Short mmCIF file of C-alpha atoms in Angstrom, two decimals:
data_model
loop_
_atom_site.label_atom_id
_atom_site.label_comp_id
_atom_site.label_asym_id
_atom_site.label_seq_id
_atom_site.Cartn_x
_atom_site.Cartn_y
_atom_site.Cartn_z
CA UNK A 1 -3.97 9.40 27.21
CA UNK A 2 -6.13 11.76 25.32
CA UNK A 3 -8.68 10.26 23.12
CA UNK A 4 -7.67 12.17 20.09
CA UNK A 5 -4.83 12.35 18.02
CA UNK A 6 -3.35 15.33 16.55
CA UNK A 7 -2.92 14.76 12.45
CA UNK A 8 0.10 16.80 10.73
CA UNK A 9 -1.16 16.21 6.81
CA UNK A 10 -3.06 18.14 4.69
CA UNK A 11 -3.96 14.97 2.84
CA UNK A 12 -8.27 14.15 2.71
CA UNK A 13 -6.98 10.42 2.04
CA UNK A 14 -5.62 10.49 5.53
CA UNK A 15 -8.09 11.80 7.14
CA UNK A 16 -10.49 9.13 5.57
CA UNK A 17 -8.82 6.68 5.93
CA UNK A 18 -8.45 7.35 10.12
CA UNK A 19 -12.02 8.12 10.12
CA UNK A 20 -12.47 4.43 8.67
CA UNK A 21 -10.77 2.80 11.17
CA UNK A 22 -12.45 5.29 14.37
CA UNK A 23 -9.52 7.27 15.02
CA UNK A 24 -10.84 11.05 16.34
CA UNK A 25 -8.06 13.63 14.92
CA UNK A 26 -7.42 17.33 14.65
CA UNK A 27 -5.03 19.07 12.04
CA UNK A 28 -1.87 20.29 12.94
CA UNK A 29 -1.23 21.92 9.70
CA UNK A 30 2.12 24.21 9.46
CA UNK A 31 2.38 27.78 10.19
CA UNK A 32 2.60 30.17 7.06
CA UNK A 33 6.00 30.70 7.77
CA UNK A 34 7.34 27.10 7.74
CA UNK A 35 8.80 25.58 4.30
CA UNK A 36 6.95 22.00 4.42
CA UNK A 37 8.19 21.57 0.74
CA UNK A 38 12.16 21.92 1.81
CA UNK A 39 11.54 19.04 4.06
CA UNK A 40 10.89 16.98 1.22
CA UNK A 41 13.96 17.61 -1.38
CA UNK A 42 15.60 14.64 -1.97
CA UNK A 43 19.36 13.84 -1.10
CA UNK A 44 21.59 12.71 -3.89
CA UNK A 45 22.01 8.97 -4.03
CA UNK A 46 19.32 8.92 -1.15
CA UNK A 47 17.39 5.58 -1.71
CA UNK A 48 13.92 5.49 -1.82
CA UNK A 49 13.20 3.73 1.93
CA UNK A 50 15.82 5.94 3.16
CA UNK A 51 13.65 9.01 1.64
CA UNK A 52 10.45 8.68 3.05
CA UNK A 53 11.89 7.65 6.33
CA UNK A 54 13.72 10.64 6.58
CA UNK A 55 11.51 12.86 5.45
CA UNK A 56 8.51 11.02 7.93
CA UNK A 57 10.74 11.39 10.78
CA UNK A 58 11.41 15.36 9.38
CA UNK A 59 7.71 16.05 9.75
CA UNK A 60 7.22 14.60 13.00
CA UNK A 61 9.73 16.82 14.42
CA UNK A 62 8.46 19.81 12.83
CA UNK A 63 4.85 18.73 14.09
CA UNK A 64 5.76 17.97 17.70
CA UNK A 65 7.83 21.37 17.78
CA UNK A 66 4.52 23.08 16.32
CA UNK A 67 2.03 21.66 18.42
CA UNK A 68 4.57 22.81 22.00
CA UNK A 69 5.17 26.38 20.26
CA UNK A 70 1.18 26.93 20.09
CA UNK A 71 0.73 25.40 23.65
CA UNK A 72 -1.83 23.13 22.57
CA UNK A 73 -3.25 19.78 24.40
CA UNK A 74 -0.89 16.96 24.64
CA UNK A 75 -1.59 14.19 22.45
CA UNK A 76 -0.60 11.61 20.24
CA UNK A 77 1.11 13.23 16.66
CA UNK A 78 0.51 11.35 13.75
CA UNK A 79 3.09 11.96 10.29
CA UNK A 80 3.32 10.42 7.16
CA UNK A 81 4.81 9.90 3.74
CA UNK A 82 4.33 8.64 0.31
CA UNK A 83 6.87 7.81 -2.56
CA UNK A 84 6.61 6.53 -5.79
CA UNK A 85 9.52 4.81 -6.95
CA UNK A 86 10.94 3.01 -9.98
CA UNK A 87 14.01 1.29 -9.14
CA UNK A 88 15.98 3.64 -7.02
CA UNK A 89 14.41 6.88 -9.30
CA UNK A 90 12.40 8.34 -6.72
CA UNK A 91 8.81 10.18 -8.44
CA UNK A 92 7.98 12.42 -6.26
CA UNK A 93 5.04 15.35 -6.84
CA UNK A 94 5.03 16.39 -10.77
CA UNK A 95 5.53 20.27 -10.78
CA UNK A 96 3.37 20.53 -14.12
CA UNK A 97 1.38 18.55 -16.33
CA UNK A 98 4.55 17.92 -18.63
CA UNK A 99 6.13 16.49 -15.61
CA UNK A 100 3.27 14.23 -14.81
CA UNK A 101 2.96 12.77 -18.26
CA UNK A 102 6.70 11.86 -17.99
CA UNK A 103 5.89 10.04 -15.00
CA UNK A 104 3.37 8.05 -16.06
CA UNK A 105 5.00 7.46 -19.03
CA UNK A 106 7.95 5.78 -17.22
CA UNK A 107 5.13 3.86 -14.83
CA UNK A 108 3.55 2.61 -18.30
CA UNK A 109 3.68 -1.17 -18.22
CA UNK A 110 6.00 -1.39 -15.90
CA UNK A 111 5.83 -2.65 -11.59
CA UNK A 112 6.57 0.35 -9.51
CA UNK A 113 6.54 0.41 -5.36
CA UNK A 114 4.81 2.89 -3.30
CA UNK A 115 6.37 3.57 0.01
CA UNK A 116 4.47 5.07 2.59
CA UNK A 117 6.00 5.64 6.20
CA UNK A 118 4.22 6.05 8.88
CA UNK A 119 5.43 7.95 12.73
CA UNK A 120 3.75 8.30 15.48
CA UNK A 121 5.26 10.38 18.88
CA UNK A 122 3.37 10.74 22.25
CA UNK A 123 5.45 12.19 25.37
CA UNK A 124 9.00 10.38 24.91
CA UNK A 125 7.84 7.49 22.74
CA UNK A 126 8.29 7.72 19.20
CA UNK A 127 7.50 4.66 16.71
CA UNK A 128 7.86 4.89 13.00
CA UNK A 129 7.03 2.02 10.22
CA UNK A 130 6.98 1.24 6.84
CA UNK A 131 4.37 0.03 4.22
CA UNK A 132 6.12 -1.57 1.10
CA UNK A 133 3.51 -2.16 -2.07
CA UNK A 134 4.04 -3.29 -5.57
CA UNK A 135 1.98 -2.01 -8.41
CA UNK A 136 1.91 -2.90 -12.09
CA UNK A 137 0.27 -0.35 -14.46
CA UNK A 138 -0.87 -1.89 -17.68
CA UNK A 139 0.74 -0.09 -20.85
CA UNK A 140 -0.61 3.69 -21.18
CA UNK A 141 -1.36 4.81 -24.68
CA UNK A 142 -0.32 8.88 -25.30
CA UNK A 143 -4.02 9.60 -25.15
CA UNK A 144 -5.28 7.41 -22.24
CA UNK A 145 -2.33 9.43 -20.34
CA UNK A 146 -3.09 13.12 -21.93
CA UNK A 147 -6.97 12.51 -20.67
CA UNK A 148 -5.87 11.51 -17.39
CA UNK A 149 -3.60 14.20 -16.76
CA UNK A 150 -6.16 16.59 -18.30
CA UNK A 151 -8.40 16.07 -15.55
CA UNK A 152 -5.91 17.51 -12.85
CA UNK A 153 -5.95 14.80 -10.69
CA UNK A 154 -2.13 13.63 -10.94
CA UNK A 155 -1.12 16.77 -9.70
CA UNK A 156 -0.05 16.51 -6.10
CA UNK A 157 -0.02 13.45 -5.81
CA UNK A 158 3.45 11.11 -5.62
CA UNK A 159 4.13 9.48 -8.57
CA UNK A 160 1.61 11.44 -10.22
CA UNK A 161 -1.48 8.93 -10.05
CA UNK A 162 -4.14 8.49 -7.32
CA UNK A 163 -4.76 4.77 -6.77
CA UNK A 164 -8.85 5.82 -5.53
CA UNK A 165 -9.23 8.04 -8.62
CA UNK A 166 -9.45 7.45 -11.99
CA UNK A 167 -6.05 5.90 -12.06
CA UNK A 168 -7.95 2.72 -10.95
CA UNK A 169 -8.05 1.92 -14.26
CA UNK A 170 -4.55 1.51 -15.31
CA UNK A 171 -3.59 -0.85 -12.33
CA UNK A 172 -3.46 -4.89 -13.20
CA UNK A 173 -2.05 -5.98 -10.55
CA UNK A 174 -1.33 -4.84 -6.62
CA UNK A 175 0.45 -6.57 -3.59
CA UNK A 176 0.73 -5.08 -0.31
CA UNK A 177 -1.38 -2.14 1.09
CA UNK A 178 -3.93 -0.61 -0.52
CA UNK A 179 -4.46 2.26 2.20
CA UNK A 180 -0.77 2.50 2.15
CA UNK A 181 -0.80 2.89 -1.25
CA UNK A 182 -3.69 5.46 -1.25
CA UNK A 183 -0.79 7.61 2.15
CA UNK A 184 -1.94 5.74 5.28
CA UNK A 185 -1.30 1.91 6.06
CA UNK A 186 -4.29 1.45 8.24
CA UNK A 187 -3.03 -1.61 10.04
CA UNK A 188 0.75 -0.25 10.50
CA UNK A 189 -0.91 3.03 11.95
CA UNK A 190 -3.48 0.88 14.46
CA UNK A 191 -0.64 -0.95 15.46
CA UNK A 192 1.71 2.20 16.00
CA UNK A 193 -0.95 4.36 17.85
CA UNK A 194 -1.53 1.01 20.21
CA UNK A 195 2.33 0.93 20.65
CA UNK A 196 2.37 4.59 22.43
CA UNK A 197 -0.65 3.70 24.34
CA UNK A 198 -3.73 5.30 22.13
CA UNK A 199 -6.69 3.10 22.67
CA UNK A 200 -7.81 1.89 18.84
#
């Protein structure tokens, strides 16, 4: 077993967050010509867990295929995914900063979950998990949202809000995972890696 695993996100959270728990890892970053963004289109009357397992499982494939097609070292490939949702309404990336104010307008005052899957493949064996979090935003005046978004950081992000940035501040209450929350559920992803044999 190599003693690196190969990480298909272009997420910084992830790659803090496996640097926090000791877990060497290179990108594996898609090829110019792949669409990454058409893996993530949602199906109609697709549930939220159903989502971000799909779409986890999606970009393992397309990593595993990637990292045989460039001939690279074998190791352990590491995917994940993170959804917002409210009810079954699944927020996904905002497009714009009109789209992001929606969102958090809808999150105001309200308990949303984040989902984050996590899958792991190394050889034949192929695990995949789920992190399930609740999180209650306080209610969001027009302004407090209009800053936030002003600063950029809701773009890119699911659901619009960054639970290690500044949205901090509108969360009362959490339960569950804060790594998960933040794209990578450090003790489902220990526990996954140990599962396919990576020492950690």
């Amino acid at each position: 077993m190599s003693d690196f695993i190969y990480l298909a996100s272009q997420s910084p959270r992830r790659r803090q967050l496996l640097e926090q728990i000791g877990v060497k890892h290179e990108l594996l970053l898609p090829d110019a010509d792949e669409d990454a963004e058409a893996l993530e289109l949602v199906h109609p009357g697709e549930s939220p867990v159903a989502y971000v397992a799909r779409v986890t499982a999606l970009k393992l494939d397309a990593a595993v295929a990637r990292m045989k097609r460039r001939g690279l070292a074998p190791a352990p490939v590491l995917c994940s995914d993170t959804t917002v949702a409210l009810g079954r309404i699944i927020l996904g990336k905002p497009g714009d900063a009109s789209e992001a104010r929606h969102m958090l307008q809808a999150l105001s005052g309200k308990t949303h979950r984040v989902l984050t899957a996590v899958a792991v493949q190394a050889g034949r064996k192929r695990r995949q998990a789920l992190s399930d979090s609740r999180v209650r935003f306080s209610t969001l005046t027009p302004s407090r949202i209009r800053a936030y978004v002003d600063t950029g950081e809701p773009l890119g992000k699911a659901g619009a809000y960054g639970v290690q940035g500044r949205a901090a501040t509108f969360i009362e209450r959490i339960s569950g995972s804060y790594s998960g929350i933040m794209g990578l559920p450090v003790f489902e992803t220990a526990a996954l890696l140990r599962e396919v044999g990576f020492n950690c």
